């Protein structure tokens, strides 16, 4: 597998350079190239799945969300540095946690049956896309939100 512009916003070389200058990236440094490429692909897919990007795809049939047309201040062939950095930061999170496969009720601190009372401890709840990654992208699109794994009916 080789990362290229058709499946990732960053190359493995760019990722290695980014993490060489970043604190707390030991998990990146310890991973094999194959593991790094796998997590980069997953993080790019998650960004395109959970973000609603501003503008429209630059070309019809492109496989990635970026580049985009109609985004103020950006050329239609440009992938913003914030998108690249967000992919990298999410990749680092995904190396230690599968945020897509959390058990039902992750972050749940209590539950009652009647009348229904659910209390979530937001400090312990892991998000699919962490807040700091969403914040990095806030000027380029909006987060679609967390999928719900349960429903409450009365």
mmCIF file of C-alpha atoms in Angstrom:
data_model
loop_
_atom_site.group_PDB
_atom_site.id
_atom_site.type_symbol
_atom_site.label_atom_id
_atom_site.label_comp_id
_atom_site.label_asym_id
_atom_site.label_seq_id
_atom_site.Cartn_x
_atom_site.Cartn_y
_atom_site.Cartn_z
ATOM 1 C CA UNK A 1 0.000 0.000 0.000
ATOM 2 C CA UNK A 2 1.304 3.445 -0.850
ATOM 3 C CA UNK A 3 -0.270 6.704 0.199
ATOM 4 C CA UNK A 4 -0.907 9.175 -2.579
ATOM 5 C CA UNK A 5 -3.177 12.096 -3.374
ATOM 6 C CA UNK A 6 -6.015 9.752 -4.327
ATOM 7 C CA UNK A 7 -6.406 8.279 -0.830
ATOM 8 C CA UNK A 8 -4.749 10.620 1.687
ATOM 9 C CA UNK A 9 -4.260 14.323 2.279
ATOM 10 C CA UNK A 10 -0.692 13.700 3.437
ATOM 11 C CA UNK A 11 2.094 11.384 2.376
ATOM 12 C CA UNK A 12 3.981 9.156 4.774
ATOM 13 C CA UNK A 13 7.022 11.413 4.343
ATOM 14 C CA UNK A 14 4.973 14.478 5.340
ATOM 15 C CA UNK A 15 3.525 12.607 8.302
ATOM 16 C CA UNK A 16 6.932 11.490 9.537
ATOM 17 C CA UNK A 17 8.233 15.070 9.311
ATOM 18 C CA UNK A 18 5.189 16.408 11.202
ATOM 19 C CA UNK A 19 5.544 13.913 14.041
ATOM 20 C CA UNK A 20 9.316 14.337 14.250
ATOM 21 C CA UNK A 21 8.609 17.910 15.381
ATOM 22 C CA UNK A 22 5.607 17.093 17.617
ATOM 23 C CA UNK A 23 5.747 16.303 21.327
ATOM 24 C CA UNK A 24 4.142 13.098 22.607
ATOM 25 C CA UNK A 25 4.294 11.255 19.300
ATOM 26 C CA UNK A 26 6.185 8.172 20.500
ATOM 27 C CA UNK A 27 3.427 5.850 19.292
ATOM 28 C CA UNK A 28 3.961 7.218 15.788
ATOM 29 C CA UNK A 29 7.707 6.773 15.929
ATOM 30 C CA UNK A 30 7.344 3.185 17.206
ATOM 31 C CA UNK A 31 4.911 2.098 14.443
ATOM 32 C CA UNK A 32 5.895 0.375 11.209
ATOM 33 C CA UNK A 33 5.364 2.140 7.882
ATOM 34 C CA UNK A 34 2.474 -0.229 7.115
ATOM 35 C CA UNK A 35 0.784 0.633 10.440
ATOM 36 C CA UNK A 36 1.318 4.338 9.825
ATOM 37 C CA UNK A 37 -0.214 4.141 6.354
ATOM 38 C CA UNK A 38 -3.203 2.217 7.687
ATOM 39 C CA UNK A 39 -3.946 4.763 10.405
ATOM 40 C CA UNK A 40 -3.481 7.668 7.981
ATOM 41 C CA UNK A 41 -6.032 6.140 5.621
ATOM 42 C CA UNK A 42 -8.488 5.568 8.460
ATOM 43 C CA UNK A 43 -8.126 9.123 9.750
ATOM 44 C CA UNK A 44 -8.691 10.582 6.258
ATOM 45 C CA UNK A 45 -11.794 8.435 5.750
ATOM 46 C CA UNK A 46 -13.176 9.530 9.114
ATOM 47 C CA UNK A 47 -12.627 13.208 8.349
ATOM 48 C CA UNK A 48 -14.485 12.920 5.059
ATOM 49 C CA UNK A 49 -17.256 10.902 6.720
ATOM 50 C CA UNK A 50 -17.862 13.116 9.741
ATOM 51 C CA UNK A 51 -17.194 16.571 8.280
ATOM 52 C CA UNK A 52 -19.468 18.525 5.970
ATOM 53 C CA UNK A 53 -16.942 20.548 4.010
ATOM 54 C CA UNK A 54 -17.621 24.041 2.701
ATOM 55 C CA UNK A 55 -17.750 24.523 -1.063
ATOM 56 C CA UNK A 56 -17.998 21.749 -3.642
ATOM 57 C CA UNK A 57 -15.498 19.145 -4.866
ATOM 58 C CA UNK A 58 -13.014 20.729 -7.276
ATOM 59 C CA UNK A 59 -13.528 18.007 -9.900
ATOM 60 C CA UNK A 60 -16.300 15.552 -10.565
ATOM 61 C CA UNK A 61 -15.549 12.041 -9.436
ATOM 62 C CA UNK A 62 -12.697 12.925 -7.078
ATOM 63 C CA UNK A 63 -12.290 10.351 -4.329
ATOM 64 C CA UNK A 64 -11.485 12.742 -1.460
ATOM 65 C CA UNK A 65 -13.363 15.660 0.065
ATOM 66 C CA UNK A 66 -10.533 18.047 -0.824
ATOM 67 C CA UNK A 67 -9.612 20.005 -2.880
ATOM 68 C CA UNK A 68 -12.786 22.133 -3.023
ATOM 69 C CA UNK A 69 -14.107 24.999 -5.110
ATOM 70 C CA UNK A 70 -15.954 27.947 -3.664
ATOM 71 C CA UNK A 71 -14.085 28.172 -0.352
ATOM 72 C CA UNK A 72 -13.095 31.755 0.358
ATOM 73 C CA UNK A 73 -9.352 32.335 0.406
ATOM 74 C CA UNK A 74 -8.426 28.949 -1.099
ATOM 75 C CA UNK A 75 -7.516 27.944 -4.629
ATOM 76 C CA UNK A 76 -9.590 25.113 -6.090
ATOM 77 C CA UNK A 77 -6.523 22.843 -6.260
ATOM 78 C CA UNK A 78 -5.431 23.493 -2.676
ATOM 79 C CA UNK A 79 -5.633 21.160 0.308
ATOM 80 C CA UNK A 80 -5.553 23.404 3.381
ATOM 81 C CA UNK A 81 -2.792 22.843 5.919
ATOM 82 C CA UNK A 82 -5.507 22.591 8.594
ATOM 83 C CA UNK A 83 -6.975 19.530 6.827
ATOM 84 C CA UNK A 84 -3.554 17.902 6.678
ATOM 85 C CA UNK A 85 -2.815 18.680 10.330
ATOM 86 C CA UNK A 86 -6.256 17.418 11.387
ATOM 87 C CA UNK A 87 -5.685 14.142 9.533
ATOM 88 C CA UNK A 88 -2.367 13.741 11.331
ATOM 89 C CA UNK A 89 -3.718 14.605 14.770
ATOM 90 C CA UNK A 90 -6.634 12.201 14.332
ATOM 91 C CA UNK A 91 -4.207 9.502 13.165
ATOM 92 C CA UNK A 92 -2.254 9.886 16.398
ATOM 93 C CA UNK A 93 -5.449 9.481 18.452
ATOM 94 C CA UNK A 94 -6.480 6.427 16.424
ATOM 95 C CA UNK A 95 -3.156 4.734 17.086
ATOM 96 C CA UNK A 96 -4.180 4.331 20.711
ATOM 97 C CA UNK A 97 -7.975 4.210 20.546
ATOM 98 C CA UNK A 98 -10.538 2.900 18.098
ATOM 99 C CA UNK A 99 -13.001 5.753 18.513
ATOM 100 C CA UNK A 100 -15.443 4.090 16.119
ATOM 101 C CA UNK A 101 -15.882 0.920 18.189
ATOM 102 C CA UNK A 102 -16.608 2.153 21.655
ATOM 103 C CA UNK A 103 -18.969 0.071 23.774
ATOM 104 C CA UNK A 104 -22.569 1.205 24.101
ATOM 105 C CA UNK A 105 -22.892 3.699 26.897
ATOM 106 C CA UNK A 106 -19.288 4.896 26.791
ATOM 107 C CA UNK A 107 -19.125 7.811 29.189
ATOM 108 C CA UNK A 108 -22.336 6.739 30.933
ATOM 109 C CA UNK A 109 -22.042 7.414 34.635
ATOM 110 C CA UNK A 110 -25.575 6.405 35.684
ATOM 111 C CA UNK A 111 -28.855 5.112 34.293
ATOM 112 C CA UNK A 112 -32.369 4.765 35.741
ATOM 113 C CA UNK A 113 -35.384 2.901 34.431
ATOM 114 C CA UNK A 114 -38.346 4.983 35.465
ATOM 115 C CA UNK A 115 -38.755 7.823 34.913
ATOM 116 C CA UNK A 116 -35.856 7.629 32.501
ATOM 117 C CA UNK A 117 -32.692 9.315 33.749
ATOM 118 C CA UNK A 118 -29.398 9.076 31.846
ATOM 119 C CA UNK A 119 -26.323 10.961 33.031
ATOM 120 C CA UNK A 120 -23.190 11.127 30.931
ATOM 121 C CA UNK A 121 -19.787 12.015 32.243
ATOM 122 C CA UNK A 122 -18.533 14.001 29.258
ATOM 123 C CA UNK A 123 -15.006 14.111 30.660
ATOM 124 C CA UNK A 124 -14.591 10.330 30.280
ATOM 125 C CA UNK A 125 -16.426 9.977 26.969
ATOM 126 C CA UNK A 126 -14.183 9.469 23.947
ATOM 127 C CA UNK A 127 -15.493 11.204 20.829
ATOM 128 C CA UNK A 128 -15.294 9.801 17.318
ATOM 129 C CA UNK A 129 -13.504 12.978 16.229
ATOM 130 C CA UNK A 130 -11.888 14.743 19.210
ATOM 131 C CA UNK A 131 -12.781 18.372 19.865
ATOM 132 C CA UNK A 132 -9.292 19.666 19.086
ATOM 133 C CA UNK A 133 -9.468 18.118 15.597
ATOM 134 C CA UNK A 134 -12.950 19.529 14.937
ATOM 135 C CA UNK A 135 -11.733 22.939 16.108
ATOM 136 C CA UNK A 136 -8.833 22.824 13.627
ATOM 137 C CA UNK A 137 -11.388 22.409 10.827
ATOM 138 C CA UNK A 138 -14.069 24.817 12.040
ATOM 139 C CA UNK A 139 -13.370 27.404 9.323
ATOM 140 C CA UNK A 140 -13.504 24.755 6.570
ATOM 141 C CA UNK A 141 -16.664 22.858 7.430
ATOM 142 C CA UNK A 142 -18.924 21.587 10.166
ATOM 143 C CA UNK A 143 -18.907 18.418 12.213
ATOM 144 C CA UNK A 144 -21.865 16.133 11.554
ATOM 145 C CA UNK A 145 -21.964 15.010 15.169
ATOM 146 C CA UNK A 146 -21.739 11.794 17.067
ATOM 147 C CA UNK A 147 -23.886 8.900 15.916
ATOM 148 C CA UNK A 148 -26.213 7.661 18.628
ATOM 149 C CA UNK A 149 -25.957 4.014 19.617
ATOM 150 C CA UNK A 150 -29.192 4.017 21.633
ATOM 151 C CA UNK A 151 -32.586 5.655 21.759
ATOM 152 C CA UNK A 152 -34.864 6.593 24.629
ATOM 153 C CA UNK A 153 -38.629 6.226 24.317
ATOM 154 C CA UNK A 154 -41.376 6.947 26.803
#
